[in-house]
Short mmCIF file of C-alpha atoms in Angstrom, two decimals:
data_model
loop_
_atom_site.label_atom_id
_atom_site.label_comp_id
_atom_site.label_asym_id
_atom_site.label_seq_id
_atom_site.Cartn_x
_atom_site.Cartn_y
_atom_site.Cartn_z
CA MET A 275 258.31 -1.79 62.01
CA ASN A 276 259.00 -2.94 58.64
CA LYS A 277 262.79 -1.64 59.56
CA ILE A 278 263.26 -4.03 62.24
CA PHE A 279 261.81 -6.75 60.80
CA THR A 280 264.21 -6.65 57.82
CA LEU A 281 266.72 -6.77 59.30
CA ILE A 282 265.69 -9.68 61.91
CA ALA A 283 265.34 -11.31 58.48
CA VAL A 284 268.82 -10.78 57.73
CA ALA A 285 270.92 -10.96 60.82
CA LEU A 286 268.85 -14.72 60.26
CA VAL A 287 270.52 -14.87 56.51
CA GLY A 288 273.90 -13.74 57.84
CA TYR A 289 273.60 -16.65 60.64
CA THR A 290 271.65 -19.79 58.73
CA PRO A 291 271.55 -20.36 55.32
CA ILE A 292 267.95 -20.17 53.83
CA LYS A 293 266.87 -23.24 52.96
CA ALA A 294 263.87 -23.72 51.40
CA GLN A 295 262.32 -26.78 53.72
CA ASN A 296 262.98 -25.26 56.76
CA VAL A 297 260.59 -22.22 55.76
CA LYS A 298 257.00 -23.05 55.80
CA LEU A 299 254.38 -20.11 54.97
CA GLY A 300 250.83 -20.46 57.13
CA VAL A 301 246.74 -18.80 57.52
CA ARG A 302 245.56 -18.29 60.96
CA THR A 303 242.68 -17.58 62.56
CA GLY A 304 240.80 -17.25 66.10
CA ALA A 305 238.74 -16.85 68.88
CA ASN A 306 239.93 -13.27 70.96
CA ILE A 307 239.40 -12.96 74.99
CA SER A 308 240.04 -9.73 75.97
CA THR A 309 239.99 -6.82 78.10
CA LEU A 310 241.72 -4.05 79.26
CA THR A 311 243.37 -2.70 82.43
CA ASN A 312 244.41 1.15 84.72
CA TYR A 313 241.07 2.67 82.43
CA ASN A 314 240.91 5.49 83.90
CA THR A 315 240.51 9.91 83.76
CA SER A 316 241.58 12.86 85.59
CA SER A 317 240.79 16.31 85.60
CA ILE A 318 241.55 19.55 88.09
CA ARG A 319 238.97 21.83 87.98
CA PHE A 320 237.02 24.53 90.82
CA HIS A 321 234.48 24.44 92.53
CA ASN A 322 233.52 26.83 94.56
CA LEU A 323 236.53 28.81 94.70
CA LYS A 324 238.50 25.17 95.20
CA GLU A 325 240.17 23.21 93.36
CA VAL A 326 239.28 20.41 93.49
CA LEU A 327 240.70 16.45 91.76
CA GLU A 328 238.26 14.24 89.71
CA THR A 329 238.94 11.50 88.93
CA ASP A 330 236.56 8.51 87.25
CA GLU A 331 237.86 4.57 87.30
CA VAL A 332 235.91 2.11 84.45
CA THR A 333 235.69 -1.20 86.00
CA THR A 334 236.13 -3.32 83.20
CA GLY A 335 235.31 -7.00 82.05
CA PHE A 336 236.31 -9.60 78.98
CA LYS A 337 234.92 -9.03 74.92
CA ILE A 338 235.03 -11.41 72.68
CA GLY A 339 236.72 -10.80 69.20
CA GLY A 340 238.36 -11.90 66.20
CA ALA A 341 241.68 -12.45 64.86
CA ILE A 342 242.69 -13.28 61.57
CA GLY A 343 246.23 -13.94 59.35
CA PHE A 344 249.60 -15.06 58.20
CA PHE A 345 252.78 -16.00 58.67
CA ALA A 346 256.22 -17.71 58.16
CA GLU A 347 258.20 -20.06 60.27
CA TYR A 348 261.73 -21.02 59.62
CA HIS A 349 263.34 -23.32 61.47
CA LEU A 350 266.48 -22.32 62.88
CA SER A 351 267.56 -26.07 64.35
CA GLU A 352 265.29 -29.59 64.76
CA LYS A 353 264.13 -27.73 68.24
CA ILE A 354 264.25 -23.97 67.69
CA ALA A 355 262.34 -21.86 64.59
CA ILE A 356 261.53 -18.04 64.59
CA GLU A 357 258.09 -17.05 62.57
CA GLY A 358 256.94 -14.08 61.64
CA GLY A 359 254.08 -12.48 60.59
CA LEU A 360 251.19 -9.79 60.14
CA ALA A 361 247.50 -10.55 61.02
CA TYR A 362 244.72 -8.30 61.36
CA SER A 363 242.64 -8.35 65.83
CA TYR A 364 239.47 -7.53 66.77
CA HIS A 365 239.35 -6.86 70.43
CA GLY A 366 238.58 -4.98 73.39
CA ALA A 367 236.68 -5.15 76.74
CA SER A 368 233.35 -4.55 78.22
CA LEU A 369 232.21 -2.30 80.77
CA LYS A 370 231.61 -2.91 83.72
CA LYS A 371 230.62 0.37 86.17
CA ASN A 372 232.10 4.03 86.26
CA LYS A 373 233.32 5.26 90.09
CA TYR A 374 233.22 9.05 90.11
CA THR A 375 235.27 10.57 93.86
CA SER A 376 236.12 14.27 93.96
CA ILE A 377 239.04 14.79 95.99
CA ASP A 378 239.15 18.18 97.86
CA LYS A 379 242.96 19.60 96.69
CA THR A 380 243.56 21.85 99.16
CA THR A 381 243.03 19.82 102.31
CA GLY A 382 243.04 16.42 100.69
CA VAL A 383 239.31 15.75 101.86
CA ILE A 384 236.82 13.26 99.78
CA THR A 385 234.17 16.00 98.76
CA ASN A 386 231.80 13.80 96.65
CA GLU A 387 232.45 9.40 95.33
CA GLU A 388 229.53 8.19 92.78
CA ASN A 389 229.27 4.36 91.51
CA VAL A 390 226.99 4.70 87.98
CA ASN A 391 226.83 1.08 86.10
CA PHE A 392 226.74 1.11 82.30
CA ASP A 393 224.48 -0.10 80.60
CA LYS A 394 224.90 -3.97 79.27
CA GLY A 395 226.50 -4.17 76.32
CA SER A 396 229.19 -1.18 76.57
CA HIS A 397 231.84 -1.48 75.33
CA ILE A 398 235.39 -0.22 73.41
CA ALA A 399 236.23 -2.38 70.87
CA PHE A 400 239.95 -1.89 68.59
CA ASN A 401 240.67 -2.73 65.10
CA GLN A 402 244.32 -2.73 65.20
CA LEU A 403 247.10 -4.28 62.97
CA ASN A 404 249.99 -6.50 64.32
CA LEU A 405 252.84 -7.17 63.55
CA PRO A 406 254.16 -10.74 66.00
CA THR A 407 257.69 -12.74 66.23
CA TRP A 408 257.12 -15.84 68.26
CA ILE A 409 261.47 -18.39 69.52
CA LYS A 410 259.67 -21.91 69.03
CA TYR A 411 260.69 -24.61 71.10
CA ASN A 412 260.05 -28.47 69.43
CA LEU A 413 259.21 -29.93 72.88
CA THR A 414 257.86 -33.22 71.32
CA SER A 415 257.85 -34.03 67.33
CA ALA A 416 253.97 -32.31 67.29
CA LEU A 417 254.04 -29.65 70.27
CA GLN A 418 255.50 -26.26 70.52
CA ALA A 419 256.16 -23.55 72.99
CA LYS A 420 256.72 -19.69 72.31
CA VAL A 421 257.38 -16.42 73.41
CA GLY A 422 257.82 -13.47 71.35
CA VAL A 423 256.98 -9.38 71.43
CA THR A 424 254.04 -8.26 69.14
CA LEU A 425 254.10 -4.01 67.61
CA GLY A 426 250.98 -3.86 67.49
CA TYR A 427 248.75 -0.71 65.12
CA LEU A 428 245.95 0.54 66.28
CA LEU A 429 243.20 1.31 63.07
CA SER A 430 240.89 3.22 65.05
CA ILE A 431 238.13 2.39 68.39
CA LYS A 432 235.04 2.22 68.90
CA THR A 433 232.77 2.40 71.92
CA LYS A 434 229.47 1.49 73.00
CA ILE A 435 228.02 3.33 76.38
CA ASP A 436 224.92 3.22 77.92
CA LYS A 437 222.84 2.28 74.24
CA GLU A 438 225.93 5.41 72.84
CA SER A 439 227.82 5.22 70.40
CA HIS A 440 231.76 7.02 69.23
CA ASN A 441 234.81 6.87 67.40
CA PRO A 442 236.99 8.66 69.47
CA LYS A 443 240.54 9.08 68.18
CA PRO A 444 243.64 7.37 69.28
CA ILE A 445 246.37 9.67 70.73
CA ASN A 446 249.19 6.72 70.09
CA ARG A 447 248.86 4.27 68.04
CA LEU A 448 251.30 1.94 68.33
CA ASP A 449 250.65 -1.45 70.94
CA VAL A 450 253.60 -3.04 72.21
CA GLY A 451 253.35 -6.26 73.59
CA LEU A 452 255.23 -9.79 75.42
CA GLY A 453 253.42 -13.17 74.39
CA ILE A 454 253.94 -16.60 74.79
CA GLY A 455 251.96 -19.72 74.10
CA GLY A 456 251.60 -22.40 73.45
CA GLU A 457 251.13 -24.99 69.85
CA TYR A 458 250.35 -28.40 68.97
CA ASN A 459 250.86 -29.74 65.34
CA PHE A 460 249.03 -32.23 62.96
CA SER A 461 251.03 -34.36 60.47
CA SER A 462 248.18 -32.89 57.95
CA GLY A 463 250.19 -29.61 58.69
CA LEU A 464 246.46 -28.24 60.54
CA PHE A 465 247.21 -26.66 64.38
CA ILE A 466 246.33 -25.32 66.76
CA ASP A 467 247.56 -22.37 69.25
CA THR A 468 246.79 -20.49 72.81
CA ASN A 469 248.83 -17.32 73.34
CA PHE A 470 248.24 -14.87 75.99
CA THR A 471 250.14 -11.11 75.10
CA LEU A 472 250.51 -8.52 78.19
CA GLY A 473 250.52 -5.34 76.35
CA LEU A 474 252.65 -2.96 77.17
CA THR A 475 251.47 0.63 76.46
CA GLU A 476 249.84 2.82 78.18
CA LEU A 477 247.10 3.54 74.20
CA LYS A 478 245.35 6.70 74.74
CA VAL A 479 242.21 8.26 73.25
CA GLU A 480 241.36 11.51 72.49
CA ASN A 481 238.46 12.76 74.95
CA SER A 482 235.29 15.80 74.15
CA ASN A 483 236.70 17.19 78.21
CA ASP A 484 238.87 18.78 79.53
CA TYR A 485 239.89 15.45 81.37
CA THR A 486 242.95 13.59 80.62
CA SER A 487 242.65 11.44 77.57
CA PRO A 488 240.95 7.18 78.81
CA SER A 489 244.39 5.48 79.22
CA PHE A 490 244.36 1.85 79.74
CA GLU A 491 246.12 -1.26 78.99
CA SER A 492 245.28 -4.31 76.88
CA ARG A 493 245.40 -7.55 77.79
CA VAL A 494 244.91 -10.88 74.74
CA PHE A 495 244.20 -13.91 75.52
CA GLN A 496 243.31 -16.35 72.17
CA ILE A 497 242.58 -19.47 70.74
CA GLY A 498 243.48 -20.11 67.08
CA VAL A 499 243.75 -22.97 64.34
CA GLY A 500 245.08 -22.41 60.90
CA TYR A 501 247.21 -24.68 58.76
CA LYS A 502 251.08 -25.17 57.31
CA PHE A 503 251.82 -25.43 54.03
#
């Protein structure tokens, strides 16, 4: 990931002379409102000599978290800027209920189906380092629209299910997402922004039984405040 950002920086240097007045350094913190989609597991087992497909589909809700980081904003022109940074993010999802289904593989008939509600407070949480890159366009002297890509590295996962806590090990740690957002800048250097990141990577964690590893994609909405020096 570092090589990618190095290549981007070299390319920018090659095409546009860097001037001190074109670069702004900044810090940012904010709140995450996040969830996960397509949270499921599956397994093939044998019951009474019959091959059975068992699946668990987890219904998720929103979870409140936070983020903090720093960045550098480089103005290519009066209208366009590029921003790169490093941020720590705490996000995930609340866990609402689990739908268990058992299907006879030979006939395709559902042999068992159950819906179980998780206890209040059940959730899954990620600790993650992100390398976001944004392309910004000045709509006015204060208002910026932005689109970008975030490369995330999953540090750890913690789950709390029915009052029991676990720390499952991530199988794949790279989380790639597409982002869109807006930013309003004040003359003092302060700014406020909102971002939405759509996770494209199917994240997986180890499972303690013979089910396939749980998989899901992240969705994160951020509301932040920061300062540009």
